[in-house]
Coordinates of N, CA and C and ligand atoms in Angstrom, one line a residue:
X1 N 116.4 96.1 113.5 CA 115.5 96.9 112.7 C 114.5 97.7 113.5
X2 N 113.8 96.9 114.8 CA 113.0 97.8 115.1 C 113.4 98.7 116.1
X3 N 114.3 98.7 116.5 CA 115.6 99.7 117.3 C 115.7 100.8 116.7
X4 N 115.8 100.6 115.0 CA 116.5 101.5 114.1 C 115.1 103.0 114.2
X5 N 113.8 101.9 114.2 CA 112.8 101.8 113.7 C 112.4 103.0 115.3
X6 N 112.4 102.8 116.6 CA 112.2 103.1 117.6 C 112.9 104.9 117.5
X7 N 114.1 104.4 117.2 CA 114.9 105.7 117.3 C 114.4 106.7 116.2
X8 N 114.0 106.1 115.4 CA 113.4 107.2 114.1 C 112.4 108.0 114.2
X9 N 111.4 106.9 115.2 CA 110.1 107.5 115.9 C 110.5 108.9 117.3
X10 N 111.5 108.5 117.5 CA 111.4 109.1 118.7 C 111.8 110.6 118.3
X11 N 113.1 110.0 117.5 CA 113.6 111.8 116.7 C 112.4 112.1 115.7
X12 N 111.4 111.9 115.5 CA 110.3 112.8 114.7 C 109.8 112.8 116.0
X13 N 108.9 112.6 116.7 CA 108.7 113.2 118.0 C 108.7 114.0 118.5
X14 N 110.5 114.1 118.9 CA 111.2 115.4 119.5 C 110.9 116.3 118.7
X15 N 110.9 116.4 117.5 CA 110.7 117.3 116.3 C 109.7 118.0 116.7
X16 N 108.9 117.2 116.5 CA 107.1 117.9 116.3 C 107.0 118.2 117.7
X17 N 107.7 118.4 118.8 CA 107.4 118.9 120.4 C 108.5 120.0 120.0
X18 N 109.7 120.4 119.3 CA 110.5 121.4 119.2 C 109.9 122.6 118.4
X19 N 108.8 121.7 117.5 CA 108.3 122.7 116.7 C 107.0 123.2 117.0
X20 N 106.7 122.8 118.5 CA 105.2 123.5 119.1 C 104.4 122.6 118.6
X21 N 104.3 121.6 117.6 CA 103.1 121.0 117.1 C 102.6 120.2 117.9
X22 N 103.0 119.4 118.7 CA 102.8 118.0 119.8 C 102.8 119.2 121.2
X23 N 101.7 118.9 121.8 CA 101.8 120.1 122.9 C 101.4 119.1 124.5
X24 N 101.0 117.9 124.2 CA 100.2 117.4 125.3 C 100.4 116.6 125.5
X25 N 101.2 115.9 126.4 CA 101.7 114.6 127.1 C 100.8 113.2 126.3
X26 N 99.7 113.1 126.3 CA 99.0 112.3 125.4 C 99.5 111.8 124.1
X27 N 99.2 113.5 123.5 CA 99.8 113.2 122.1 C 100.9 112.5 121.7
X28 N 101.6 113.1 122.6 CA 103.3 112.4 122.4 C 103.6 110.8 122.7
X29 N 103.1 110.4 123.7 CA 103.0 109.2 124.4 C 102.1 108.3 123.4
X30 N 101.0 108.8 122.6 CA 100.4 108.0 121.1 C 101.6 108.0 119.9
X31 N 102.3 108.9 120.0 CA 102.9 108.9 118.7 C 104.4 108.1 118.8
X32 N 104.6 108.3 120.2 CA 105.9 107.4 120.6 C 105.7 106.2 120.8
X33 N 104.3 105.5 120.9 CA 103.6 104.6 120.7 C 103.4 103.2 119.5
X34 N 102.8 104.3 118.6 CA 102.4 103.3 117.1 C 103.3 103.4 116.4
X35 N 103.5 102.1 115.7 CA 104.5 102.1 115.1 C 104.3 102.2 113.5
X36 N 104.6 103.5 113.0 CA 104.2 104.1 111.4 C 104.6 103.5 110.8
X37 N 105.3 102.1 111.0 CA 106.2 101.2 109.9 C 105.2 101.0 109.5
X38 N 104.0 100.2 110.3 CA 103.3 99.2 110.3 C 102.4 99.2 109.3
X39 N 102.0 100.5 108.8 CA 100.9 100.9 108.4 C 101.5 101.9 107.0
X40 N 102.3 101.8 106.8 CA 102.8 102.3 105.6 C 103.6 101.0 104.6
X41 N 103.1 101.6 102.7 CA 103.5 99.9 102.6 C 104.9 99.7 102.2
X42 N 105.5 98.3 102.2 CA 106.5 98.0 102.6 C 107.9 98.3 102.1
X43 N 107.7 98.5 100.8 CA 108.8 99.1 100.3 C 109.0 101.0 100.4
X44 N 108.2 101.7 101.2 CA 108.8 102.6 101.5 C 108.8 102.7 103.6
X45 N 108.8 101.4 103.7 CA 109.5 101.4 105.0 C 110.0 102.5 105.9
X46 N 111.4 102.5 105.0 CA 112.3 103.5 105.4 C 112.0 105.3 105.6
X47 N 111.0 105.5 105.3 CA 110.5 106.5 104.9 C 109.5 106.9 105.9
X48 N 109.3 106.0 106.4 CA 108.1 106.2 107.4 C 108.3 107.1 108.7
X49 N 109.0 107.5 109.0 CA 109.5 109.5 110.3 C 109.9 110.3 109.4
X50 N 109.9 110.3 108.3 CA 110.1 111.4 107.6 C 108.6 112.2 107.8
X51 N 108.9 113.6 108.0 CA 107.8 114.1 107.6 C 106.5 114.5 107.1
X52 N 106.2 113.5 106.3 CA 105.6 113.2 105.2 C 104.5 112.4 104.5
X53 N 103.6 113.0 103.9 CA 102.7 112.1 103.4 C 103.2 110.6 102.4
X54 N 102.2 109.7 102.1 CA 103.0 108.6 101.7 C 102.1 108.3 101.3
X55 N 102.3 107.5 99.5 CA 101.1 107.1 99.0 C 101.1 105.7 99.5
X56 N 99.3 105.0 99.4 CA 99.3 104.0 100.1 C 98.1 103.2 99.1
X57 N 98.1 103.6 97.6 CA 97.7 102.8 96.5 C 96.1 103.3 96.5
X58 N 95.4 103.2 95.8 CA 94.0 103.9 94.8 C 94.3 104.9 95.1
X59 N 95.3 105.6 94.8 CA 95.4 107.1 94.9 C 95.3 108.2 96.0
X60 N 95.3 107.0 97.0 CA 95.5 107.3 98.2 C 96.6 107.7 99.3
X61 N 96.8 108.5 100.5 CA 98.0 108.7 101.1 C 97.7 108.5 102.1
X62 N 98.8 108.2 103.4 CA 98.5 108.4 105.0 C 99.2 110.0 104.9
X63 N 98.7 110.6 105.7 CA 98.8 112.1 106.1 C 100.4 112.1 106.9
X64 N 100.9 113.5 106.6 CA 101.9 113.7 107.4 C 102.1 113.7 108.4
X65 N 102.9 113.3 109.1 CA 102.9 113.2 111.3 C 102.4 114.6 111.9
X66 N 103.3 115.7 110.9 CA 102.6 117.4 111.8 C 101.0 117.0 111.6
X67 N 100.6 117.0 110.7 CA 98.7 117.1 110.3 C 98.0 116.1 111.2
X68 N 98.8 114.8 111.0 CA 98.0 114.1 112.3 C 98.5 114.8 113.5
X69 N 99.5 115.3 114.0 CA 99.6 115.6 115.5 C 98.9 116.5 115.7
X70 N 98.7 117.8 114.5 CA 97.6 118.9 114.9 C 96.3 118.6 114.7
X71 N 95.7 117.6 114.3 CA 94.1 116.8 114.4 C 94.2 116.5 115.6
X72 N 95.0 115.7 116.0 CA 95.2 115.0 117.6 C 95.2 115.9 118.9
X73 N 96.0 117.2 118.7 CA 96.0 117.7 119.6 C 94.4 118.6 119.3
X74 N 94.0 119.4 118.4 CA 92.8 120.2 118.2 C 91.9 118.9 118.5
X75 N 91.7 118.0 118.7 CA 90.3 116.9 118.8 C 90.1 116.8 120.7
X76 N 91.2 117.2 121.4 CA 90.8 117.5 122.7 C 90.4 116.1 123.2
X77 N 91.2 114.9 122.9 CA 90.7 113.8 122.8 C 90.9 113.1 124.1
X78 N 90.4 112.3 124.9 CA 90.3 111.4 126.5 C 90.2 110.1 126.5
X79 N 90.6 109.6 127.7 CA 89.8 108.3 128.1 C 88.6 107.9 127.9
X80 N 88.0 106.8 127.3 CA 87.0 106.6 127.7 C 86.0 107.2 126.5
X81 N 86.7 107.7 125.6 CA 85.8 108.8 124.4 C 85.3 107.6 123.1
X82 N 84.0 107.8 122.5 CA 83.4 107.4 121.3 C 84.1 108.2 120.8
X83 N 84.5 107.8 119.4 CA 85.4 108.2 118.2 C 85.3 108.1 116.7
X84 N 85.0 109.1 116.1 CA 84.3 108.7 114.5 C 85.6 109.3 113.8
X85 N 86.2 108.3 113.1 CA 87.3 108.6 111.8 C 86.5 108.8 110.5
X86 N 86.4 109.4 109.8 CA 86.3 109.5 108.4 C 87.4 109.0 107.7
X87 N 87.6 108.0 106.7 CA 89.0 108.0 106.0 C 89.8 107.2 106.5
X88 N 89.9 106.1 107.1 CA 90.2 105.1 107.5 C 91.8 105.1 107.1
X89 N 91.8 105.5 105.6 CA 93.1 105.0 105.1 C 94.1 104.0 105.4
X90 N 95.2 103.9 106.3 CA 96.2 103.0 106.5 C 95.8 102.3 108.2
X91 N 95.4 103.1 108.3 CA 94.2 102.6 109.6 C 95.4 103.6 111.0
X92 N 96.7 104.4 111.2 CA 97.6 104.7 111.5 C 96.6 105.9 112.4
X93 N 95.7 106.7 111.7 CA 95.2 107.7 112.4 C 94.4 107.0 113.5
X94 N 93.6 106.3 113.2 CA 93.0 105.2 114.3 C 93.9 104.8 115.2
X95 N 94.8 104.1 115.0 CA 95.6 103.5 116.0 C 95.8 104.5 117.3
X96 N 96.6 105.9 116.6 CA 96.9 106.8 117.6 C 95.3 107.2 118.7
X97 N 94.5 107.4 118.2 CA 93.4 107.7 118.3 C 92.7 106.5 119.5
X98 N 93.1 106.0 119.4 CA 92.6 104.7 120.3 C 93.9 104.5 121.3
X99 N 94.8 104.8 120.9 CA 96.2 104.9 121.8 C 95.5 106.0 122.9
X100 N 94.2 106.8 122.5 CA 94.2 108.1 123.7 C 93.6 107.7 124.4
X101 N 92.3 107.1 123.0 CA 90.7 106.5 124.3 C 91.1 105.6 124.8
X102 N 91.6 104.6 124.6 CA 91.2 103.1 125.0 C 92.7 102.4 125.2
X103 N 93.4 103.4 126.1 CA 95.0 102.9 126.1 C 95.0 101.8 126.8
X104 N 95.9 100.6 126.6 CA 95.6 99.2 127.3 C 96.1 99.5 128.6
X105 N 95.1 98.1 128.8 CA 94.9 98.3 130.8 C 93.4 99.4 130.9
X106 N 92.9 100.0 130.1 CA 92.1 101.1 130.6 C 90.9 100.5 131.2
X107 N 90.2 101.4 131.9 CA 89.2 100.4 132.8 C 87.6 101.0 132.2
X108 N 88.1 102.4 132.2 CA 87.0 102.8 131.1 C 87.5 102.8 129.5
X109 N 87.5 102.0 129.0 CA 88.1 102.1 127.9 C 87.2 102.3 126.5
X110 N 87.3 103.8 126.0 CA 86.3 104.6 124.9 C 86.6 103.2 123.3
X111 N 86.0 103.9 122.3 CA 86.4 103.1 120.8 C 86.1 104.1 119.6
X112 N 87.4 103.3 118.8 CA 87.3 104.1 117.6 C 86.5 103.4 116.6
X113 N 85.6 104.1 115.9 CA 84.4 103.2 114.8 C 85.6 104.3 113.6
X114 N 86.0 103.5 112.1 CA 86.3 104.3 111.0 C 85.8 103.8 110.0
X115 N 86.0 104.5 109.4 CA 84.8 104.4 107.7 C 85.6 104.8 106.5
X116 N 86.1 104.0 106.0 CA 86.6 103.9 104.4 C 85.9 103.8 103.6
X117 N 86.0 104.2 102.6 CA 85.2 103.7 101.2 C 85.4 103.3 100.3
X118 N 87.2 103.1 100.3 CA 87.8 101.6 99.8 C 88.0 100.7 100.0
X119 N 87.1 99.3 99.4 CA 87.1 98.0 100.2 C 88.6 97.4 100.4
X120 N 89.4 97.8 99.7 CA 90.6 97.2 99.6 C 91.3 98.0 100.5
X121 N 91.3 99.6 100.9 CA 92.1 99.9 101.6 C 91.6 99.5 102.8
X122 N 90.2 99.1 103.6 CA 89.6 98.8 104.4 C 90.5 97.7 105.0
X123 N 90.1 96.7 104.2 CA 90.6 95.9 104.3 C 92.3 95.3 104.9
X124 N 93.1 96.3 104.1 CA 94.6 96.1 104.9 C 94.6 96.9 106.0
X125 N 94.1 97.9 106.0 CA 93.5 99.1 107.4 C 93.5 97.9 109.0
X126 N 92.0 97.2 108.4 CA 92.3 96.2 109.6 C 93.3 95.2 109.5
X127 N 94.1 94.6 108.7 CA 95.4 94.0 109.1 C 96.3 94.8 109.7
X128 N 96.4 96.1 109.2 CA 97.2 97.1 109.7 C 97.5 96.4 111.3
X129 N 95.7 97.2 111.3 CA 95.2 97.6 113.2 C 95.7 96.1 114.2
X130 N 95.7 94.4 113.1 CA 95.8 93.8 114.1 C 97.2 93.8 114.0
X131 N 97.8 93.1 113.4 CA 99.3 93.3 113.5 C 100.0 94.3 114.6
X132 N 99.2 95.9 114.5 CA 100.3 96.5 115.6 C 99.4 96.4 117.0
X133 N 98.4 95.7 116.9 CA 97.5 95.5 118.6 C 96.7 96.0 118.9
X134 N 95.9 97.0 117.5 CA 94.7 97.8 117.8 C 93.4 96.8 117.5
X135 N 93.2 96.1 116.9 CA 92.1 95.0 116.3 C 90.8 95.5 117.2
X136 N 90.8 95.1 118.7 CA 89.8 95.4 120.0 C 89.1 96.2 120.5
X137 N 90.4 97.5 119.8 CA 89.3 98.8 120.2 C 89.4 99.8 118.7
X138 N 89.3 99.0 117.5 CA 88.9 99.8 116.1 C 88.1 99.1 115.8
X139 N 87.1 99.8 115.0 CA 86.3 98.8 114.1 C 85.9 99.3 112.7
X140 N 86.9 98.8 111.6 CA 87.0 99.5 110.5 C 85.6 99.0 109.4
X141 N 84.9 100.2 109.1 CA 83.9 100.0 108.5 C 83.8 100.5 107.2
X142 N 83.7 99.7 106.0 CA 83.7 100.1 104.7 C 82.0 100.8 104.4
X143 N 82.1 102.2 103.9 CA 81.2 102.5 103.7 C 81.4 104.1 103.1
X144 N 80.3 105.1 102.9 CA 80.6 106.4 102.8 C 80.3 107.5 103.7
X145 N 81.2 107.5 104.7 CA 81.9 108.2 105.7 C 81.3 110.0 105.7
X146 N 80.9 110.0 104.6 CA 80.2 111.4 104.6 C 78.6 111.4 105.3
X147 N 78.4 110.6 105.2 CA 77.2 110.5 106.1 C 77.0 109.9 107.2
X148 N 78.4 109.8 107.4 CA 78.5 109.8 109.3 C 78.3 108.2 109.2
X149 N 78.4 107.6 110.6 CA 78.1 105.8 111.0 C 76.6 106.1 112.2
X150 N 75.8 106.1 111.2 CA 74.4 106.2 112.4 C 74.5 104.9 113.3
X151 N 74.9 103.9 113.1 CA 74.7 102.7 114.0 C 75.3 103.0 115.7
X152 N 76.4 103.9 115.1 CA 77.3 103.9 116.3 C 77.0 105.3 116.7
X153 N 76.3 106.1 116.4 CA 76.2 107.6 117.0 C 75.5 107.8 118.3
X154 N 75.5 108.7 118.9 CA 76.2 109.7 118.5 C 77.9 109.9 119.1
X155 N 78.9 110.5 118.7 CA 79.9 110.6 118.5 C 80.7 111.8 119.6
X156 N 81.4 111.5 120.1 CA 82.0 112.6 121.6 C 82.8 113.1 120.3
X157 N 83.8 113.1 119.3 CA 84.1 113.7 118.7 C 84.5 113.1 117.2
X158 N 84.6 113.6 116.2 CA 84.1 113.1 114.6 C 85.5 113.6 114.1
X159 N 86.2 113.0 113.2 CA 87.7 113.5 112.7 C 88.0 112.8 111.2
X160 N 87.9 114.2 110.6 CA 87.5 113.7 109.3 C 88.8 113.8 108.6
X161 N 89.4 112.7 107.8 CA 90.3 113.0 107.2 C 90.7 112.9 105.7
X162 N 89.6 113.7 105.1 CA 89.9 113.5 103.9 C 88.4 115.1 103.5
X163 N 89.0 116.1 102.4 CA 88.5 117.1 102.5 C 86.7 117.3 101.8
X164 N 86.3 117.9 102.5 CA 84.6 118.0 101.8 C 84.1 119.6 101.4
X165 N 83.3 119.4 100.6 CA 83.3 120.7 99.5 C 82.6 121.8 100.6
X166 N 81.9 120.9 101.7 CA 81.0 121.5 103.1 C 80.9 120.8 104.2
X167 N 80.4 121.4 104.9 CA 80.2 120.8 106.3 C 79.4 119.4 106.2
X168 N 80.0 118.6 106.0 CA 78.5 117.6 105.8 C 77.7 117.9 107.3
X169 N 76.3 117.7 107.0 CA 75.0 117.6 108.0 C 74.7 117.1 109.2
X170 N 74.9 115.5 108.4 CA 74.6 114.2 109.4 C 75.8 114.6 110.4
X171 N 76.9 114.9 110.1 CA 78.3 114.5 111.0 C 78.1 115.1 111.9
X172 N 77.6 116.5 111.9 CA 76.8 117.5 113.1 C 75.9 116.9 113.6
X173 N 75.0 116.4 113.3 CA 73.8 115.7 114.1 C 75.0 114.4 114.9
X174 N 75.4 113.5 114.5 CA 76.0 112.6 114.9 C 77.0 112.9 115.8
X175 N 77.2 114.8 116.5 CA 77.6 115.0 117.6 C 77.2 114.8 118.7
X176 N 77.3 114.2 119.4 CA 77.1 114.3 120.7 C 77.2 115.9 121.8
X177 N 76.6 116.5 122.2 CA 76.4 118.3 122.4 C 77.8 118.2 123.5
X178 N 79.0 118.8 123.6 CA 79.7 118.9 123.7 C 80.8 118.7 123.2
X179 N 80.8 118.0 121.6 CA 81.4 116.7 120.7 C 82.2 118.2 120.3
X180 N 83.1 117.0 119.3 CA 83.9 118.2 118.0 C 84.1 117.1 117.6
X181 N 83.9 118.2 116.4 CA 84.2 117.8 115.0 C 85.6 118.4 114.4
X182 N 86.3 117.5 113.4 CA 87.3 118.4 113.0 C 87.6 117.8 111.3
X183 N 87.5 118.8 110.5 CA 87.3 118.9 109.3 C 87.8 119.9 108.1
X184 N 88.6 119.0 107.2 CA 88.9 120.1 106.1 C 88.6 120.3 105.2
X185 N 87.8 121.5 105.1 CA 86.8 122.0 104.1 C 87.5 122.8 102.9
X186 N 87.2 122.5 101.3 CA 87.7 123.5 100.1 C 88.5 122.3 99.0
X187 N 88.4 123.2 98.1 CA 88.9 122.3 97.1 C 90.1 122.2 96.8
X188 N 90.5 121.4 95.7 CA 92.1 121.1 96.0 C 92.9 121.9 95.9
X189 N 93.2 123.1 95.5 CA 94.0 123.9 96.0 C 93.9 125.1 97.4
X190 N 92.5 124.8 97.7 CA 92.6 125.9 98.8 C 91.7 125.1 99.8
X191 N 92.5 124.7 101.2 CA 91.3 123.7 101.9 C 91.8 124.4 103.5
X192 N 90.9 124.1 104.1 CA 91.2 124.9 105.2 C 90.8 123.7 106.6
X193 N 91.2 123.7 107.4 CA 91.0 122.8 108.9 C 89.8 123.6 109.6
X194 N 88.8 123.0 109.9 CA 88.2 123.3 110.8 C 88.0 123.0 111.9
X195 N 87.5 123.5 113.1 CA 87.2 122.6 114.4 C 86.0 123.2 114.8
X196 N 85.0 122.6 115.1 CA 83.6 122.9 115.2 C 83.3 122.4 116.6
X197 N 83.2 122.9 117.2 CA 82.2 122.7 119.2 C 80.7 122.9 118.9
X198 N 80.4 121.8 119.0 CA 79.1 121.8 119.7 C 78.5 121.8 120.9
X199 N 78.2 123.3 121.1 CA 77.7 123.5 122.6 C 77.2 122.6 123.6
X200 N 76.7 122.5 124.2 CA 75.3 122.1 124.6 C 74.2 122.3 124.9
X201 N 73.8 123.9 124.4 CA 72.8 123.9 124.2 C 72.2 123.8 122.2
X202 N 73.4 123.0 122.0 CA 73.4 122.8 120.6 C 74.1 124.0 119.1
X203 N 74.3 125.1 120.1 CA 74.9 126.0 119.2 C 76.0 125.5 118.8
X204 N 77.0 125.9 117.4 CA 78.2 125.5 117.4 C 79.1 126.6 116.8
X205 N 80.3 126.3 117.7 CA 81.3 127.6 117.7 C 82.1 126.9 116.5
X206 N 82.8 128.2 115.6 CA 83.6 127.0 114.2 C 84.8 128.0 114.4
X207 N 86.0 127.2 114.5 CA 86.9 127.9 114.4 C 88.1 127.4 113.1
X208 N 88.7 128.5 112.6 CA 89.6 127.8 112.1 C 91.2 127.4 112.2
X209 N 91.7 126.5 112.1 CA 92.8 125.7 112.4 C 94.0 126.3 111.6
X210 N 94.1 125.6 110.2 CA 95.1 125.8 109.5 C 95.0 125.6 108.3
X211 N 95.4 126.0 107.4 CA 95.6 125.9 106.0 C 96.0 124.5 105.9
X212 N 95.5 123.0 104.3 CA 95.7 122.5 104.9 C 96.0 121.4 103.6
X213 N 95.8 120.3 103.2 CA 96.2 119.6 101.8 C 95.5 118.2 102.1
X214 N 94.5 117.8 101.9 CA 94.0 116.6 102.2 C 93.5 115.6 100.7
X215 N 93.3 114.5 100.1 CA 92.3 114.3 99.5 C 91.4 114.6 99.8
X216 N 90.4 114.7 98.5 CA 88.9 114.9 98.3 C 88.0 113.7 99.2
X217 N 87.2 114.1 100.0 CA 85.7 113.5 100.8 C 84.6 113.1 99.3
X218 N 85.1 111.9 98.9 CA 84.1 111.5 97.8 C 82.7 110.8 98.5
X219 N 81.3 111.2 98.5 CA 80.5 110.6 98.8 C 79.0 111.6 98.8
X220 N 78.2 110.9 99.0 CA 76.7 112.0 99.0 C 76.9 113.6 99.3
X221 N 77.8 113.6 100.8 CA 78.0 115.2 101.3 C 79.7 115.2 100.9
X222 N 79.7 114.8 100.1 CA 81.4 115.2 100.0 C 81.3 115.4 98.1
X223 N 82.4 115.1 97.6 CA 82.8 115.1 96.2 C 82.1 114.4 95.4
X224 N 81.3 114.7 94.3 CA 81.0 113.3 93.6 C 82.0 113.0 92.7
X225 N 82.2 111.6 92.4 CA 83.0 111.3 92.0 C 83.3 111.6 90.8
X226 N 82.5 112.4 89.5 CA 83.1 112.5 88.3 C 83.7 114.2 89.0
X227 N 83.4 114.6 90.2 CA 83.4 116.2 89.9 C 85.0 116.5 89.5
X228 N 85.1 117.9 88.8 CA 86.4 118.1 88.0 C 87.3 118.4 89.2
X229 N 87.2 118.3 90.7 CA 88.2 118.3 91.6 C 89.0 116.9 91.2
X230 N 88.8 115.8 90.8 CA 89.2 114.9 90.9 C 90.1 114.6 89.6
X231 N 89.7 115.0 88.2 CA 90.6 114.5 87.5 C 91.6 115.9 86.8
Ligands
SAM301 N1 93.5 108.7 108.2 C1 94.3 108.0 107.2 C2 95.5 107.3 107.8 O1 95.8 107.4 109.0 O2 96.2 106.6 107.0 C3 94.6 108.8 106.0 C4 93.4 109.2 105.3 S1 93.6 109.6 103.6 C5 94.3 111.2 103.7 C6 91.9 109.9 103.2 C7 91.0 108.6 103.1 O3 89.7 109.0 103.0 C8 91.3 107.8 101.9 O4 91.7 106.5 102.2 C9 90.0 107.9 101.1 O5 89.7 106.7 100.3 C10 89.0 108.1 102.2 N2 87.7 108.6 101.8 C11 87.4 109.6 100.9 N3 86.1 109.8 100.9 C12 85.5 109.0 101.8 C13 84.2 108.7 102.3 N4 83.1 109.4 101.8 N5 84.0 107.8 103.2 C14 85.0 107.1 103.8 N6 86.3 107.3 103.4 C15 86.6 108.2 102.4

């Protein structure tokens, strides 16, 4: 099975490098890496290289492999990098993410801090992370992710995966001045990717990415939760 499982990964891979989306030896080497079974739940197993979002229960999804590979490659991500997830979800975006900073054996080896704000998805997130060998360098934290993880800031770069009605505030302060942020801003039918540089002399250049489909960023700087995006 995990042969079956290996070759599945590999041909979605080749894909997303045939289709320009995977551009950078890194990227590819994370994604040929983690293993998407792991972290998707178990009766749709099989389903897991398909292209595709996948629900992962309170109404929740892990994102498509293109959307994570184009967060992955726009986050300009390294060795040795502090790492803020928004959206924890299946914990799968972390893993790769920590696959960049803190690849084993590393000597400088960076971490990823992520922030859920479902205790229950939190929760299998880090079974996820230990099961496939990330446990060491994630540290899944239940809370509301729109206002950034001040304990652990400031942040080389912030990766939000779940959409907010605006820029949240704090997440910018919580840059580190050459950081990026990457974020998708608008409501549920029209949401857009952002990637935001922060200079160093604190200016920030905002560019946009791509058109794009995320859940709503429920929290102080994100969605409130009765708002009519939601039902
Ligand atoms: N990165 C995830 C993965 O690899 O599976 C997919 C994330 S899913 C598209 C978005 C997640 O953001 C959901 O699990 C949702 O509960 C979470 N979320 C929404 N608002 C949040 C907030 N304010 N703080 C933290 N997490 C939030």
């Amino acid at each position: 099975m995990e042969d079956v499982m290996r070759r599945l990964r590999e041909r979605l891979v080749r894909k997303l490098v045939e289709e320009g989306i995977i551009k950078s030896e890194k990227v590819k080497r994370a994604m040929l890496t983690v293993p998407r079974e792991l972290f998707v739940p178990e009766h749709l197993r099989e389903l897991a290289y398909e292209d595709t979002p996948l629900p992962i229960g309170h109404g929740q999804t892990i994102s498509a492999p293109h959307m994570v590979a184009i967060m992955l490659e726009e986050a300009e991500l390294d060795e040795g990098m502090k790492v803020l997830e928004v959206g924890t979800g299946s914990g799968y975006n972390a893993a790769l993410i920590a696959e960049i900073v803190a690849p084993r054996g590393s000597k400088r080896p960076g971490h990823v801090y992520t922030i859920e704000r479902i205790p229950e998805l939190a929760e299998r997130a880090r079974r996820n992370l230990e099961r496939a060998g990330y446990a060491d360098r994630v540290t899944v934290i239940v809370g509301d992710g729109s206002k950034g993880y001040p304990p652990a800031a400031p942040y080389d770069r912030i990766i939000v995966t779940a959409a907010a009605p605006d820029m949240p505030r704090p997440l910018v302060d919580q840059l580190k001045p050459g950081g990026i942020l990457l974020i998708p801003v608008g409501d549920k039918w029209n949401q857009i990717l952002y990637k935001i540089v922060k200079k160093t002399d604190g200016k920030l250049v905002v560019k946009k990415v791509t058109p794009c489909v995320f859940v709503p960023l429920v929290g102080e700087y994100g969605w409130r939760e009765d708002a009519a995006y939601l039902v």
